[in-house]
């Protein structure tokens, strides 16, 4: 199964980033297309989970930041000094049928790239259950989180639609002044061990874990136009998910709500 690797040359707005991820999910559904994408954020931005209350984004230190709502559920993410990835797989892919295996495969691939950079990272392996969940995703725990020195540096989320799956996640490079309690890889290593120049190696590592033949590509003209529409008409509005949805899509949202993320 052929796949494409997309590495965004410039950081983009939250609305554009989320729109492109949805376009890649649509390509997986409609054309059985696989993709791996790495990208950045033009400015510090809070992304809310699909079901998260909009008012929650007014937490101290975050109130003045731009806000976008993700297609995936879970807690809020502060996207700032990080690299973000997404992968989209069609329904026929073996890992699309097992969400936990997909989390594991992608996270282990990223751990392997970090090891080459001299950073030891591990899966959490166990997480506390119950109690109040913090607003920000990096304050939450999941067994498949990637940790460095006991600190979470990578968490991911999924959305499933008609058997295809979109998974995306944030790899924290450095602490943000808007959430200084969450150190990044470079903080924990006490040196600059990872940066945007490593996006290619990370993309190749994830692609290899997914299997198939891969080549670097960009969005085609139709996809670019579709992303522009989604960015303007959907992701530019923080509460876009409150529209009435067809019965079939409503059922898919219920499935997505059960996917573990962050």
CSV table of C-alpha atoms in Angstrom, one decimal:
chain,number,residue,atom,x,y,z
A,1,UNK,CA,0.0,0.0,0.0
A,2,UNK,CA,1.7,3.3,-1.1
A,3,UNK,CA,1.8,6.2,1.3
A,4,UNK,CA,2.9,9.8,1.2
A,5,UNK,CA,5.0,11.9,3.6
A,6,UNK,CA,4.1,15.5,4.1
A,7,UNK,CA,6.4,17.9,6.0
A,8,UNK,CA,5.0,21.4,6.2
A,9,UNK,CA,7.8,23.9,5.3
A,10,UNK,CA,6.3,26.6,7.4
A,11,UNK,CA,4.2,26.7,10.6
A,12,UNK,CA,0.5,27.4,10.1
A,13,UNK,CA,-2.5,28.6,12.0
A,14,UNK,CA,-4.5,26.2,14.1
A,15,UNK,CA,-7.5,26.3,11.7
A,16,UNK,CA,-5.3,25.3,8.8
A,17,UNK,CA,-3.5,22.6,10.7
A,18,UNK,CA,-6.7,20.9,11.8
A,19,UNK,CA,-8.3,21.3,8.3
A,20,UNK,CA,-5.4,19.6,6.6
A,21,UNK,CA,-5.5,16.7,9.1
A,22,UNK,CA,-9.2,16.2,8.2
A,23,UNK,CA,-8.5,16.3,4.5
A,24,UNK,CA,-5.9,13.5,5.0
A,25,UNK,CA,-8.6,11.5,6.8
A,26,UNK,CA,-11.0,12.1,3.9
A,27,UNK,CA,-8.3,10.9,1.5
A,28,UNK,CA,-7.9,7.7,3.5
A,29,UNK,CA,-11.7,7.1,3.3
A,30,UNK,CA,-12.2,8.0,-0.3
A,31,UNK,CA,-9.0,6.9,-2.0
A,32,UNK,CA,-7.4,4.4,0.5
A,33,UNK,CA,-4.5,6.9,0.8
A,34,UNK,CA,-2.0,6.6,3.7
A,35,UNK,CA,-0.2,9.7,5.0
A,36,UNK,CA,2.2,10.8,7.6
A,37,UNK,CA,2.5,14.5,8.3
A,38,UNK,CA,4.7,16.6,10.5
A,39,UNK,CA,3.9,20.3,11.1
A,40,UNK,CA,4.3,23.3,13.3
A,41,UNK,CA,2.2,26.2,14.7
A,42,UNK,CA,2.5,29.8,13.7
A,43,UNK,CA,1.8,31.0,17.2
A,44,UNK,CA,1.0,29.5,20.6
A,45,UNK,CA,-2.5,28.0,20.2
A,46,UNK,CA,-4.9,26.0,22.4
A,47,UNK,CA,-6.7,23.2,20.8
A,48,UNK,CA,-9.8,21.9,22.5
A,49,UNK,CA,-11.0,18.3,22.3
A,50,UNK,CA,-14.2,17.7,20.2
A,51,UNK,CA,-16.4,17.4,23.3
A,52,UNK,CA,-14.6,19.9,25.6
A,53,UNK,CA,-16.5,22.9,26.8
A,54,UNK,CA,-15.3,26.1,25.1
A,55,UNK,CA,-15.4,28.1,28.4
A,56,UNK,CA,-12.7,25.9,29.8
A,57,UNK,CA,-10.1,27.5,27.6
A,58,UNK,CA,-10.1,30.6,29.8
A,59,UNK,CA,-7.8,28.9,32.3
A,60,UNK,CA,-5.1,31.3,33.8
A,61,UNK,CA,-2.3,32.0,31.4
A,62,UNK,CA,-4.2,30.7,28.4
A,63,UNK,CA,-7.1,33.1,28.1
A,64,UNK,CA,-5.4,35.4,25.5
A,65,UNK,CA,-4.3,32.7,23.1
A,66,UNK,CA,-6.0,31.7,19.9
A,67,UNK,CA,-8.3,28.6,20.2
A,68,UNK,CA,-9.2,25.9,17.7
A,69,UNK,CA,-11.3,22.8,18.2
A,70,UNK,CA,-9.9,19.4,17.1
A,71,UNK,CA,-11.7,16.6,15.3
A,72,UNK,CA,-10.5,14.3,18.1
A,73,UNK,CA,-11.7,14.3,21.7
A,74,UNK,CA,-9.9,14.5,25.0
A,75,UNK,CA,-8.3,17.4,26.9
A,76,UNK,CA,-6.9,20.7,25.7
A,77,UNK,CA,-3.4,20.9,24.2
A,78,UNK,CA,-1.2,24.0,24.3
A,79,UNK,CA,0.6,23.9,20.9
A,80,UNK,CA,3.7,26.1,21.2
A,81,UNK,CA,7.2,24.8,21.3
A,82,UNK,CA,6.6,21.4,19.8
A,83,UNK,CA,6.4,19.3,16.6
A,84,UNK,CA,3.1,17.8,15.7
A,85,UNK,CA,2.4,14.7,13.7
A,86,UNK,CA,-0.6,13.1,12.1
A,87,UNK,CA,-1.1,9.9,10.3
A,88,UNK,CA,-4.2,8.7,8.4
A,89,UNK,CA,-4.8,5.1,7.5
A,90,UNK,CA,-7.6,3.6,5.3
A,91,UNK,CA,-10.0,1.0,6.7
A,92,UNK,CA,-8.1,-1.9,5.1
A,93,UNK,CA,-4.9,-1.2,7.0
A,94,UNK,CA,-4.3,-3.7,9.8
A,95,UNK,CA,-3.5,-1.0,12.3
A,96,UNK,CA,-6.6,1.0,11.5
A,97,UNK,CA,-8.6,-1.9,12.9
A,98,UNK,CA,-6.8,-1.8,16.3
A,99,UNK,CA,-6.5,1.7,17.8
A,100,UNK,CA,-4.3,0.6,20.7
A,101,UNK,CA,-1.8,-1.1,18.3
A,102,UNK,CA,-1.6,2.1,16.3
A,103,UNK,CA,-0.8,4.2,19.3
A,104,UNK,CA,1.9,1.7,20.3
A,105,UNK,CA,3.4,1.5,16.8
A,106,UNK,CA,3.7,5.2,16.3
A,107,UNK,CA,4.9,6.0,19.8
A,108,UNK,CA,7.6,3.3,19.7
A,109,UNK,CA,8.8,4.6,16.3
A,110,UNK,CA,9.2,8.0,17.8
A,111,UNK,CA,11.0,6.6,20.8
A,112,UNK,CA,13.5,4.9,18.5
A,113,UNK,CA,14.2,8.2,16.7
A,114,UNK,CA,14.8,9.9,20.1
A,115,UNK,CA,17.2,7.1,21.0
A,116,UNK,CA,19.3,8.0,18.0
A,117,UNK,CA,19.5,11.5,19.3
A,118,UNK,CA,20.7,10.2,22.7
A,119,UNK,CA,17.4,10.6,24.5
A,120,UNK,CA,16.0,7.7,26.5
A,121,UNK,CA,12.2,7.7,26.3
A,122,UNK,CA,9.7,5.0,27.4
A,123,UNK,CA,6.0,4.3,27.3
A,124,UNK,CA,4.3,5.1,30.6
A,125,UNK,CA,3.0,1.6,31.0
A,126,UNK,CA,0.4,2.4,33.7
A,127,UNK,CA,-1.7,5.4,34.5
A,128,UNK,CA,-3.9,6.5,37.5
A,129,UNK,CA,-7.6,6.0,36.9
A,130,UNK,CA,-10.4,8.1,38.1
A,131,UNK,CA,-10.6,11.5,39.7
A,132,UNK,CA,-10.7,14.9,38.1
A,133,UNK,CA,-8.8,15.2,34.8
A,134,UNK,CA,-6.8,18.3,34.3
A,135,UNK,CA,-7.7,20.8,31.6
A,136,UNK,CA,-4.5,20.3,29.7
A,137,UNK,CA,-3.7,17.0,28.0
A,138,UNK,CA,-0.1,17.0,29.3
A,139,UNK,CA,-1.4,16.9,32.8
A,140,UNK,CA,-3.3,13.7,32.1
A,141,UNK,CA,-1.9,10.1,32.0
A,142,UNK,CA,-2.4,7.2,29.6
A,143,UNK,CA,-0.4,4.0,29.5
A,144,UNK,CA,0.8,4.8,26.0
A,145,UNK,CA,2.2,8.3,26.8
A,146,UNK,CA,5.8,8.7,26.0
A,147,UNK,CA,7.9,9.9,29.0
A,148,UNK,CA,11.4,11.2,29.4
A,149,UNK,CA,12.6,11.3,33.0
A,150,UNK,CA,9.1,10.7,34.2
A,151,UNK,CA,7.7,13.7,32.3
A,152,UNK,CA,5.2,13.3,29.5
A,153,UNK,CA,6.6,14.6,26.2
A,154,UNK,CA,4.2,12.9,23.7
A,155,UNK,CA,0.5,12.2,23.7
A,156,UNK,CA,-1.8,11.3,20.8
A,157,UNK,CA,-5.4,11.3,19.9
A,158,UNK,CA,-7.5,9.4,17.3
A,159,UNK,CA,-10.7,9.9,15.3
A,160,UNK,CA,-12.3,7.0,13.4
A,161,UNK,CA,-14.6,7.5,10.5
A,162,UNK,CA,-16.0,4.7,8.2
A,163,UNK,CA,-13.3,2.4,9.3
A,164,UNK,CA,-10.4,4.8,8.5
A,165,UNK,CA,-8.5,6.5,11.3
A,166,UNK,CA,-6.7,9.8,11.9
A,167,UNK,CA,-4.2,9.9,14.7
A,168,UNK,CA,-2.3,13.0,15.6
A,169,UNK,CA,-0.1,14.0,18.5
A,170,UNK,CA,2.2,16.6,20.0
A,171,UNK,CA,5.9,16.1,20.7
A,172,UNK,CA,6.9,18.7,23.2
A,173,UNK,CA,10.4,20.2,22.6
A,174,UNK,CA,10.6,22.9,25.2
A,175,UNK,CA,8.4,24.3,28.0
A,176,UNK,CA,6.1,27.2,27.0
A,177,UNK,CA,5.9,30.3,29.1
A,178,UNK,CA,2.1,29.8,29.0
A,179,UNK,CA,2.5,26.4,30.7
A,180,UNK,CA,5.9,26.2,32.3
A,181,UNK,CA,5.1,23.2,34.4
A,182,UNK,CA,5.5,20.9,31.4
A,183,UNK,CA,9.2,20.6,30.3
A,184,UNK,CA,10.1,19.4,26.8
A,185,UNK,CA,12.7,17.1,25.4
A,186,UNK,CA,15.4,19.8,25.2
A,187,UNK,CA,14.7,21.0,28.7
A,188,UNK,CA,14.9,17.4,30.1
A,189,UNK,CA,18.1,16.6,28.2
A,190,UNK,CA,19.6,20.0,29.1
A,191,UNK,CA,20.7,20.4,25.5
A,192,UNK,CA,19.1,20.9,22.1
A,193,UNK,CA,18.6,17.3,21.1
A,194,UNK,CA,15.6,17.8,18.8
A,195,UNK,CA,14.3,20.5,16.5
A,196,UNK,CA,12.4,21.1,13.3
A,197,UNK,CA,15.3,19.8,11.3
A,198,UNK,CA,14.5,16.3,12.7
A,199,UNK,CA,11.0,16.2,11.2
A,200,UNK,CA,12.2,14.2,8.3
A,201,UNK,CA,13.8,11.5,10.4
A,202,UNK,CA,10.7,11.4,12.6
A,203,UNK,CA,8.4,11.1,9.5
A,204,UNK,CA,10.5,8.2,8.1
A,205,UNK,CA,10.5,6.4,11.4
A,206,UNK,CA,6.7,6.6,11.7
A,207,UNK,CA,6.2,5.6,8.1
A,208,UNK,CA,8.4,2.5,8.5
A,209,UNK,CA,6.4,1.5,11.5
A,210,UNK,CA,3.2,1.6,9.4
A,211,UNK,CA,4.6,-0.4,6.6
A,212,UNK,CA,4.2,0.0,2.8
A,213,UNK,CA,6.0,2.2,0.3
A,214,UNK,CA,6.3,5.9,1.0
A,215,UNK,CA,7.3,9.0,-0.9
A,216,UNK,CA,7.4,12.7,-0.1
A,217,UNK,CA,4.4,14.6,-1.6
A,218,UNK,CA,2.3,17.7,-1.0
A,219,UNK,CA,-1.4,18.3,-1.0
A,220,UNK,CA,-2.8,18.2,-4.5
A,221,UNK,CA,-4.8,21.2,-5.8
A,222,UNK,CA,-8.2,19.7,-4.8
A,223,UNK,CA,-7.0,18.8,-1.3
A,224,UNK,CA,-5.6,22.3,-0.8
A,225,UNK,CA,-8.9,23.8,-1.9
A,226,UNK,CA,-10.8,21.5,0.4
A,227,UNK,CA,-8.5,22.4,3.4
A,228,UNK,CA,-9.1,26.1,2.7
A,229,UNK,CA,-12.9,25.6,2.9
A,230,UNK,CA,-12.7,23.6,6.1
A,231,UNK,CA,-10.3,26.1,7.6
A,232,UNK,CA,-12.7,29.0,6.9
A,233,UNK,CA,-16.1,27.4,7.4
A,234,UNK,CA,-15.3,24.9,10.2
A,235,UNK,CA,-12.1,25.3,12.1
A,236,UNK,CA,-12.2,29.1,12.3
A,237,UNK,CA,-15.2,28.7,14.6
A,238,UNK,CA,-14.4,27.2,18.0
A,239,UNK,CA,-17.9,25.7,18.4
A,240,UNK,CA,-18.3,24.3,14.9
A,241,UNK,CA,-19.1,20.8,16.3
A,242,UNK,CA,-22.5,22.1,17.7
A,243,UNK,CA,-24.1,22.0,14.3
A,244,UNK,CA,-26.8,19.4,13.6
A,245,UNK,CA,-25.2,16.3,12.0
A,246,UNK,CA,-26.7,13.5,9.9
A,247,UNK,CA,-27.5,10.3,11.8
A,248,UNK,CA,-24.6,8.4,10.3
A,249,UNK,CA,-22.1,11.0,11.3
A,250,UNK,CA,-23.6,11.3,14.7
A,251,UNK,CA,-23.0,7.6,15.2
A,252,UNK,CA,-19.4,8.0,14.1
A,253,UNK,CA,-18.9,10.8,16.7
A,254,UNK,CA,-20.1,8.4,19.4
A,255,UNK,CA,-17.4,5.9,18.4
A,256,UNK,CA,-14.8,8.6,18.4
A,257,UNK,CA,-15.8,9.7,21.9
A,258,UNK,CA,-14.7,6.3,23.2
A,259,UNK,CA,-11.2,6.5,21.6
A,260,UNK,CA,-8.6,7.1,24.3
A,261,UNK,CA,-6.5,10.1,23.5
A,262,UNK,CA,-4.0,12.6,25.0
